[in-house]
């Protein structure tokens, strides 16, 4: 059997890789998969409407991740936070997912931001108050908080001292250690100059100053700069007990494997489609077998780099396509209409790479759905 893609024909893989669910937690690394949301395809909404979420399918996907021993990073960039999912939708997602995590015994960390603020100019006190409101909600659910990079803070801050003041205030009142989040402008252009400078060396110093002032309130820092060298340099300078969580969807195998001076834990969007395979790889790392870990994960980097190619922020479209092809949802529809954000050749290549890795539990289902999608877009099968 072959499938006709926009740029040629492809012969699908006959068998899945299909690692079996294994609910025991991973031991050598903390690993969170940032999870997507499943839109309600029957809702009568427009791209500007509040998100209409299929809660049953959304929570079922989180149970899938937990069944393999992964943690879930909730209501973050992969869940289209600020790109279709507003604070009202995110707060409901946090409540539901945190309750589901308790029932399933799964690890969960939830995004805390400032996206309830209205568009336009704002003030630092308003930004801090918005963070406080969201932090209180997340802490009330029992989930770990991730203090996400804030577009409003990036716009309102006038220099490093404003970041030191805002984060210092939040960390002093946090009930439990939080994960700080440095999301680069390749993921969100509105975050350029975060930590008070477009000079990444200067920004790093401000981040380290925040952590040094409150090391007991910082579980770790998630670094999403797509720069392995910079991440390694940062993690070597973190205080003892403060973890580095890689958010580098280009270089994650080497960063998680680590070196003689340390390693990165993981909080990754690519572990949404790679969940079972990623969990199997980290379990081999739990035994000290770094070679097999790399042998399992290194081949996935081509797919990840493809999904996250510029404009990087639209990687969610490929992630949701793969979830549909894998049978985790019944449709390829996204909140905010974001299913239109990638081209047909891009999505076709994503299918080809994922199939080659054996990521689809039912390759025939994936093939049938992809053929339907291609035919709908004028590529006759």
Tab-separated table of C-alpha atoms in Angstrom:
chain	number	residue	atom	x	y	z
A	1	UNK	CA	0.000	0.000	0.000
A	2	UNK	CA	1.174	3.497	-0.789
A	3	UNK	CA	-0.105	6.960	0.020
A	4	UNK	CA	0.162	9.871	-2.388
A	5	UNK	CA	1.597	12.995	-0.743
A	6	UNK	CA	1.863	16.452	-2.352
A	7	UNK	CA	5.513	15.848	-3.206
A	8	UNK	CA	5.494	12.131	-4.093
A	9	UNK	CA	4.417	8.714	-2.868
A	10	UNK	CA	5.169	7.076	0.480
A	11	UNK	CA	4.834	3.493	1.665
A	12	UNK	CA	3.531	3.480	5.264
A	13	UNK	CA	5.148	1.399	7.968
A	14	UNK	CA	3.118	-1.792	8.567
A	15	UNK	CA	3.738	-2.141	12.321
A	16	UNK	CA	3.700	0.363	15.208
A	17	UNK	CA	6.482	0.678	17.758
A	18	UNK	CA	3.747	0.611	20.432
A	19	UNK	CA	5.445	0.592	23.852
A	20	UNK	CA	2.995	-0.789	26.408
A	21	UNK	CA	1.618	1.536	29.110
A	22	UNK	CA	3.758	1.498	32.235
A	23	UNK	CA	2.336	3.634	35.000
A	24	UNK	CA	5.330	3.514	37.330
A	25	UNK	CA	7.019	6.914	37.599
A	26	UNK	CA	10.341	7.627	35.944
A	27	UNK	CA	13.189	7.841	38.448
A	28	UNK	CA	16.339	9.345	36.956
A	29	UNK	CA	14.658	12.419	35.441
A	30	UNK	CA	11.539	14.461	36.071
A	31	UNK	CA	9.687	14.461	32.765
A	32	UNK	CA	6.629	16.531	31.939
A	33	UNK	CA	4.848	16.418	28.612
A	34	UNK	CA	3.188	19.707	27.726
A	35	UNK	CA	-0.219	18.530	26.481
A	36	UNK	CA	-2.522	19.907	23.780
A	37	UNK	CA	-6.245	20.546	24.154
A	38	UNK	CA	-8.884	18.882	22.003
A	39	UNK	CA	-11.389	21.296	20.477
A	40	UNK	CA	-15.121	20.604	20.368
A	41	UNK	CA	-15.640	20.181	16.591
A	42	UNK	CA	-19.406	20.678	16.847
A	43	UNK	CA	-19.306	24.041	18.613
A	44	UNK	CA	-20.622	26.965	16.559
A	45	UNK	CA	-17.655	29.286	17.129
A	46	UNK	CA	-15.325	31.557	15.186
A	47	UNK	CA	-11.544	32.006	15.568
A	48	UNK	CA	-12.267	34.994	17.857
A	49	UNK	CA	-14.671	33.093	20.122
A	50	UNK	CA	-13.723	31.693	23.527
A	51	UNK	CA	-12.285	28.195	23.195
A	52	UNK	CA	-14.807	25.363	22.972
A	53	UNK	CA	-13.055	22.315	24.447
A	54	UNK	CA	-13.960	18.637	24.222
A	55	UNK	CA	-13.287	17.886	27.876
A	56	UNK	CA	-13.680	14.110	27.645
A	57	UNK	CA	-11.107	13.772	24.854
A	58	UNK	CA	-8.782	16.344	26.432
A	59	UNK	CA	-8.701	14.522	29.776
A	60	UNK	CA	-8.429	11.122	28.087
A	61	UNK	CA	-5.222	12.288	26.422
A	62	UNK	CA	-3.785	13.253	29.802
A	63	UNK	CA	-4.634	9.811	31.160
A	64	UNK	CA	-2.748	8.380	28.172
A	65	UNK	CA	0.370	10.331	29.175
A	66	UNK	CA	0.081	9.356	32.844
A	67	UNK	CA	-0.367	5.691	31.872
A	68	UNK	CA	3.200	5.766	30.559
A	69	UNK	CA	4.591	7.384	33.706
A	70	UNK	CA	4.964	10.884	32.289
A	71	UNK	CA	3.927	14.038	34.110
A	72	UNK	CA	1.610	16.543	32.448
A	73	UNK	CA	2.478	20.216	32.015
A	74	UNK	CA	-0.950	21.787	31.820
A	75	UNK	CA	-2.355	25.008	30.371
A	76	UNK	CA	0.916	26.047	28.789
A	77	UNK	CA	2.031	26.921	25.264
A	78	UNK	CA	1.199	23.496	23.797
A	79	UNK	CA	-2.373	23.887	25.066
A	80	UNK	CA	-2.594	27.041	22.899
A	81	UNK	CA	-2.396	29.304	25.929
A	82	UNK	CA	-2.686	32.788	24.490
A	83	UNK	CA	-3.238	31.333	20.998
A	84	UNK	CA	-6.882	30.314	21.229
A	85	UNK	CA	-7.180	29.329	24.900
A	86	UNK	CA	-7.963	32.323	27.112
A	87	UNK	CA	-7.756	32.486	30.918
A	88	UNK	CA	-11.363	31.390	31.377
A	89	UNK	CA	-10.679	28.243	29.387
A	90	UNK	CA	-7.273	27.728	30.972
A	91	UNK	CA	-8.629	28.008	34.512
A	92	UNK	CA	-11.278	25.392	33.768
A	93	UNK	CA	-8.624	23.176	32.186
A	94	UNK	CA	-6.418	23.511	35.267
A	95	UNK	CA	-9.246	22.582	37.644
A	96	UNK	CA	-10.325	19.576	35.613
A	97	UNK	CA	-6.835	18.268	34.901
A	98	UNK	CA	-5.648	18.681	38.489
A	99	UNK	CA	-8.648	16.694	39.720
A	100	UNK	CA	-7.966	14.042	37.082
A	101	UNK	CA	-4.305	13.902	38.142
A	102	UNK	CA	-5.330	13.165	41.724
A	103	UNK	CA	-7.641	10.385	40.572
A	104	UNK	CA	-4.980	8.877	38.294
A	105	UNK	CA	-2.041	9.410	40.657
A	106	UNK	CA	-0.266	11.401	37.962
A	107	UNK	CA	2.178	14.287	38.270
A	108	UNK	CA	0.964	17.674	37.068
A	109	UNK	CA	2.365	21.192	36.810
A	110	UNK	CA	0.147	24.064	35.662
A	111	UNK	CA	0.899	27.346	33.951
A	112	UNK	CA	0.500	30.606	35.881
A	113	UNK	CA	0.409	33.729	33.743
A	114	UNK	CA	-1.253	37.102	33.311
A	115	UNK	CA	-3.522	36.493	30.337
A	116	UNK	CA	-6.682	37.644	32.144
A	117	UNK	CA	-5.441	41.225	31.729
A	118	UNK	CA	-7.176	43.227	28.981
A	119	UNK	CA	-5.186	44.137	25.845
A	120	UNK	CA	-3.236	47.368	25.861
A	121	UNK	CA	-0.937	49.118	28.276
A	122	UNK	CA	-0.786	47.927	31.864
A	123	UNK	CA	1.189	48.526	35.054
A	124	UNK	CA	3.550	46.399	37.089
A	125	UNK	CA	1.114	46.231	40.058
A	126	UNK	CA	-1.604	44.992	37.699
A	127	UNK	CA	0.749	42.369	36.270
A	128	UNK	CA	1.720	41.184	39.744
A	129	UNK	CA	-1.920	41.009	40.824
A	130	UNK	CA	-2.791	38.941	37.752
A	131	UNK	CA	0.013	36.507	38.528
A	132	UNK	CA	-1.206	36.298	42.141
A	133	UNK	CA	-4.743	35.426	41.078
A	134	UNK	CA	-3.579	32.585	38.868
A	135	UNK	CA	-1.012	31.326	41.376
A	136	UNK	CA	-3.725	31.099	44.028
A	137	UNK	CA	-5.900	29.018	41.714
A	138	UNK	CA	-3.154	26.578	40.790
A	139	UNK	CA	-2.036	26.164	44.398
A	140	UNK	CA	-5.633	25.542	45.465
A	141	UNK	CA	-5.757	22.501	43.160
A	142	UNK	CA	-2.606	20.963	44.642
A	143	UNK	CA	-0.706	21.193	41.330
A	144	UNK	CA	2.824	22.523	41.019
A	145	UNK	CA	2.899	26.037	39.596
A	146	UNK	CA	4.877	27.079	36.534
A	147	UNK	CA	5.409	30.849	36.501
A	148	UNK	CA	5.156	31.385	32.755
A	149	UNK	CA	6.796	34.236	30.898
A	150	UNK	CA	4.269	37.076	30.628
A	151	UNK	CA	3.638	39.231	27.565
A	152	UNK	CA	2.201	41.906	29.880
A	153	UNK	CA	5.330	41.910	32.051
A	154	UNK	CA	7.556	42.102	28.981
A	155	UNK	CA	5.595	45.167	27.822
A	156	UNK	CA	5.387	46.899	31.217
A	157	UNK	CA	8.884	46.258	32.596
A	158	UNK	CA	11.482	48.947	32.016
A	159	UNK	CA	14.536	46.957	33.028
A	160	UNK	CA	15.887	44.034	35.072
A	161	UNK	CA	14.853	45.643	38.356
A	162	UNK	CA	11.172	45.293	37.442
A	163	UNK	CA	11.594	41.551	36.864
A	164	UNK	CA	13.477	41.190	40.144
A	165	UNK	CA	10.677	42.985	41.984
A	166	UNK	CA	7.801	41.113	40.342
A	167	UNK	CA	9.277	37.635	40.637
A	168	UNK	CA	10.621	38.324	44.126
A	169	UNK	CA	7.152	39.283	45.304
A	170	UNK	CA	5.590	36.154	43.800
A	171	UNK	CA	8.233	33.768	45.101
A	172	UNK	CA	7.987	35.126	48.641
A	173	UNK	CA	4.315	34.273	48.777
A	174	UNK	CA	4.375	30.962	46.877
A	175	UNK	CA	3.291	28.123	49.154
A	176	UNK	CA	5.467	25.543	47.390
A	177	UNK	CA	8.514	25.735	45.103
A	178	UNK	CA	7.593	26.752	41.570
A	179	UNK	CA	9.082	26.221	38.122
A	180	UNK	CA	10.258	29.407	36.412
A	181	UNK	CA	9.780	29.587	32.659
A	182	UNK	CA	11.989	31.298	30.095
A	183	UNK	CA	10.248	31.116	26.728
A	184	UNK	CA	12.234	32.627	23.886
A	185	UNK	CA	10.826	34.959	21.211
A	186	UNK	CA	10.942	32.154	18.640
A	187	UNK	CA	7.947	30.692	20.524
A	188	UNK	CA	6.312	34.064	21.207
A	189	UNK	CA	7.649	37.264	19.584
A	190	UNK	CA	6.001	39.361	22.322
A	191	UNK	CA	8.530	37.958	24.810
A	192	UNK	CA	11.588	39.536	23.169
A	193	UNK	CA	13.810	41.170	25.785
A	194	UNK	CA	12.544	39.072	28.671
A	195	UNK	CA	14.365	39.458	31.986
A	196	UNK	CA	15.059	43.050	30.991
A	197	UNK	CA	17.444	42.697	28.067
A	198	UNK	CA	17.700	41.452	24.496
A	199	UNK	CA	21.273	40.462	25.400
A	200	UNK	CA	20.823	36.855	26.475
A	201	UNK	CA	23.914	36.941	28.670
A	202	UNK	CA	22.506	39.898	30.603
A	203	UNK	CA	19.074	38.260	30.767
A	204	UNK	CA	20.652	35.096	32.165
A	205	UNK	CA	22.270	37.074	34.966
A	206	UNK	CA	18.911	38.557	35.970
A	207	UNK	CA	17.259	35.127	35.988
A	208	UNK	CA	20.069	33.733	38.138
A	209	UNK	CA	19.717	36.685	40.504
A	210	UNK	CA	16.013	35.906	40.950
A	211	UNK	CA	16.813	32.274	41.721
A	212	UNK	CA	19.716	33.072	44.044
A	213	UNK	CA	17.484	35.307	46.155
A	214	UNK	CA	14.850	32.580	46.633
A	215	UNK	CA	16.434	29.144	46.008
A	216	UNK	CA	14.044	27.443	48.439
A	217	UNK	CA	11.060	28.624	46.388
A	218	UNK	CA	12.358	27.512	42.973
A	219	UNK	CA	11.928	23.864	42.030
A	220	UNK	CA	13.579	24.517	38.691
A	221	UNK	CA	13.715	26.615	35.562
A	222	UNK	CA	12.349	25.601	32.165
A	223	UNK	CA	14.564	26.867	29.364
A	224	UNK	CA	13.036	27.162	25.881
A	225	UNK	CA	15.658	29.007	23.850
A	226	UNK	CA	16.588	26.271	21.340
A	227	UNK	CA	20.247	26.820	22.268
A	228	UNK	CA	21.860	23.757	23.831
A	229	UNK	CA	25.105	25.500	24.738
A	230	UNK	CA	23.333	28.279	26.606
A	231	UNK	CA	21.153	25.806	28.492
A	232	UNK	CA	24.163	23.758	29.576
A	233	UNK	CA	25.969	26.864	30.782
A	234	UNK	CA	22.898	27.958	32.742
A	235	UNK	CA	22.246	24.609	34.409
A	236	UNK	CA	25.870	24.437	35.612
A	237	UNK	CA	25.319	27.723	37.433
A	238	UNK	CA	22.051	26.843	39.147
A	239	UNK	CA	22.103	26.540	42.950
A	240	UNK	CA	22.146	23.026	44.375
A	241	UNK	CA	18.650	21.564	44.392
A	242	UNK	CA	17.318	23.782	41.580
A	243	UNK	CA	16.578	21.720	38.492
A	244	UNK	CA	17.004	22.657	34.861
A	245	UNK	CA	14.054	21.514	32.740
A	246	UNK	CA	14.860	21.479	29.068
A	247	UNK	CA	12.268	22.985	26.787
A	248	UNK	CA	14.616	22.643	23.810
A	249	UNK	CA	12.681	20.720	21.181
A	250	UNK	CA	15.749	20.684	18.921
A	251	UNK	CA	18.395	19.205	21.241
A	252	UNK	CA	16.532	17.313	23.975
A	253	UNK	CA	18.264	13.892	23.722
A	254	UNK	CA	21.735	15.244	24.491
A	255	UNK	CA	20.437	17.654	27.140
A	256	UNK	CA	18.460	14.980	29.008
A	257	UNK	CA	21.302	12.453	28.735
A	258	UNK	CA	23.648	15.057	30.183
A	259	UNK	CA	27.395	15.038	30.691
A	260	UNK	CA	29.941	14.646	33.486
A	261	UNK	CA	28.730	17.900	35.069
A	262	UNK	CA	24.985	17.223	35.108
A	263	UNK	CA	21.847	16.847	33.016
A	264	UNK	CA	18.501	18.448	32.256
A	265	UNK	CA	15.103	17.205	33.292
A	266	UNK	CA	12.357	17.745	30.713
A	267	UNK	CA	9.240	19.804	30.115
A	268	UNK	CA	8.632	19.444	26.401
A	269	UNK	CA	5.904	19.962	23.829
A	270	UNK	CA	7.383	17.291	21.577
A	271	UNK	CA	6.688	14.701	24.276
A	272	UNK	CA	2.983	15.116	23.457
A	273	UNK	CA	3.273	13.027	20.241
A	274	UNK	CA	6.347	11.141	21.489
A	275	UNK	CA	4.892	10.250	24.902
A	276	UNK	CA	5.159	6.423	24.954
A	277	UNK	CA	8.492	6.380	23.122
A	278	UNK	CA	9.928	9.139	25.308
A	279	UNK	CA	8.882	7.298	28.461
A	280	UNK	CA	10.463	4.068	27.227
A	281	UNK	CA	13.689	5.923	26.452
A	282	UNK	CA	13.883	7.539	29.900
A	283	UNK	CA	13.237	4.163	31.539
A	284	UNK	CA	16.376	2.853	29.862
A	285	UNK	CA	18.175	5.900	31.238
A	286	UNK	CA	16.867	4.967	34.697
A	287	UNK	CA	18.992	1.808	34.413
A	288	UNK	CA	22.074	3.826	33.438
A	289	UNK	CA	21.878	2.808	29.773
A	290	UNK	CA	22.491	6.162	28.090
A	291	UNK	CA	23.441	4.501	24.800
A	292	UNK	CA	20.021	2.864	24.344
A	293	UNK	CA	18.343	6.071	25.490
A	294	UNK	CA	20.055	7.976	22.692
A	295	UNK	CA	19.354	5.184	20.195
A	296	UNK	CA	15.641	5.516	20.951
A	297	UNK	CA	15.362	9.313	21.075
A	298	UNK	CA	17.941	10.553	18.559
A	299	UNK	CA	15.874	9.392	15.534
A	300	UNK	CA	12.929	11.497	16.761
A	301	UNK	CA	14.802	14.802	16.470
A	302	UNK	CA	14.123	15.140	12.740
A	303	UNK	CA	10.382	15.047	13.398
A	304	UNK	CA	10.678	17.503	16.286
A	305	UNK	CA	12.755	19.980	14.296
A	306	UNK	CA	10.230	19.738	11.484
A	307	UNK	CA	7.233	20.389	13.749
A	308	UNK	CA	9.024	23.310	15.424
A	309	UNK	CA	10.410	24.931	12.301
A	310	UNK	CA	9.729	28.681	11.938
A	311	UNK	CA	7.267	30.144	12.645
A	312	UNK	CA	7.913	27.959	15.714
A	313	UNK	CA	4.778	29.023	17.593
A	314	UNK	CA	2.650	27.100	15.093
A	315	UNK	CA	4.128	23.740	16.111
A	316	UNK	CA	0.821	22.945	17.854
A	317	UNK	CA	-0.825	22.337	14.479
A	318	UNK	CA	1.440	19.394	13.699
A	319	UNK	CA	1.089	18.064	17.245
A	320	UNK	CA	-2.697	17.956	16.958
A	321	UNK	CA	-2.586	16.405	13.486
A	322	UNK	CA	-0.493	13.555	14.898
A	323	UNK	CA	-2.875	13.118	17.832
A	324	UNK	CA	-5.751	12.715	15.374
A	325	UNK	CA	-3.815	10.275	13.200
A	326	UNK	CA	-2.849	8.277	16.307
A	327	UNK	CA	-6.514	7.913	17.298
A	328	UNK	CA	-6.455	10.130	20.388
A	329	UNK	CA	-9.252	12.297	18.980
A	330	UNK	CA	-11.886	11.949	16.299
A	331	UNK	CA	-11.085	15.050	14.235
A	332	UNK	CA	-8.415	17.539	13.167
A	333	UNK	CA	-9.955	20.748	14.481
A	334	UNK	CA	-8.230	23.204	16.831
A	335	UNK	CA	-9.393	26.032	19.034
A	336	UNK	CA	-8.983	29.339	17.258
A	337	UNK	CA	-8.994	27.580	13.876
A	338	UNK	CA	-5.266	26.925	14.224
A	339	UNK	CA	-5.493	23.760	12.103
A	340	UNK	CA	-4.968	26.116	9.155
A	341	UNK	CA	-1.620	27.430	10.441
A	342	UNK	CA	0.624	24.934	8.593
A	343	UNK	CA	0.814	24.047	4.918
A	344	UNK	CA	-0.242	20.765	3.343
A	345	UNK	CA	3.369	19.788	2.501
A	346	UNK	CA	4.437	20.513	6.095
A	347	UNK	CA	1.682	18.351	7.581
A	348	UNK	CA	2.314	15.598	5.040
A	349	UNK	CA	5.979	15.479	6.030
A	350	UNK	CA	4.963	15.336	9.695
A	351	UNK	CA	2.843	12.267	8.930
A	352	UNK	CA	5.661	10.616	6.992
A	353	UNK	CA	8.247	11.193	9.732
A	354	UNK	CA	5.915	10.074	12.527
A	355	UNK	CA	4.909	6.946	10.647
A	356	UNK	CA	8.549	6.120	9.983
A	357	UNK	CA	9.164	6.236	13.737
A	358	UNK	CA	6.269	3.872	14.405
A	359	UNK	CA	4.373	6.427	16.494
A	360	UNK	CA	0.886	5.406	15.352
A	361	UNK	CA	-0.685	2.594	17.427
A	362	UNK	CA	-2.824	1.694	14.397
A	363	UNK	CA	-0.902	2.511	11.189
A	364	UNK	CA	-3.891	1.575	9.011
A	365	UNK	CA	-6.105	4.064	10.821
A	366	UNK	CA	-3.452	6.755	10.448
A	367	UNK	CA	-3.095	5.977	6.752
A	368	UNK	CA	-6.848	6.069	6.162
A	369	UNK	CA	-7.243	9.369	7.985
A	370	UNK	CA	-4.293	10.933	6.183
A	371	UNK	CA	-5.665	9.827	2.825
A	372	UNK	CA	-9.006	11.405	3.668
A	373	UNK	CA	-7.271	14.630	4.697
A	374	UNK	CA	-5.188	14.711	1.521
A	375	UNK	CA	-8.159	13.968	-0.730
A	376	UNK	CA	-10.124	16.792	0.924
A	377	UNK	CA	-7.242	19.122	0.024
A	378	UNK	CA	-7.063	18.038	-3.602
A	379	UNK	CA	-4.456	15.251	-3.488
A	380	UNK	CA	-6.396	12.349	-4.996
A	381	UNK	CA	-5.600	8.893	-3.690
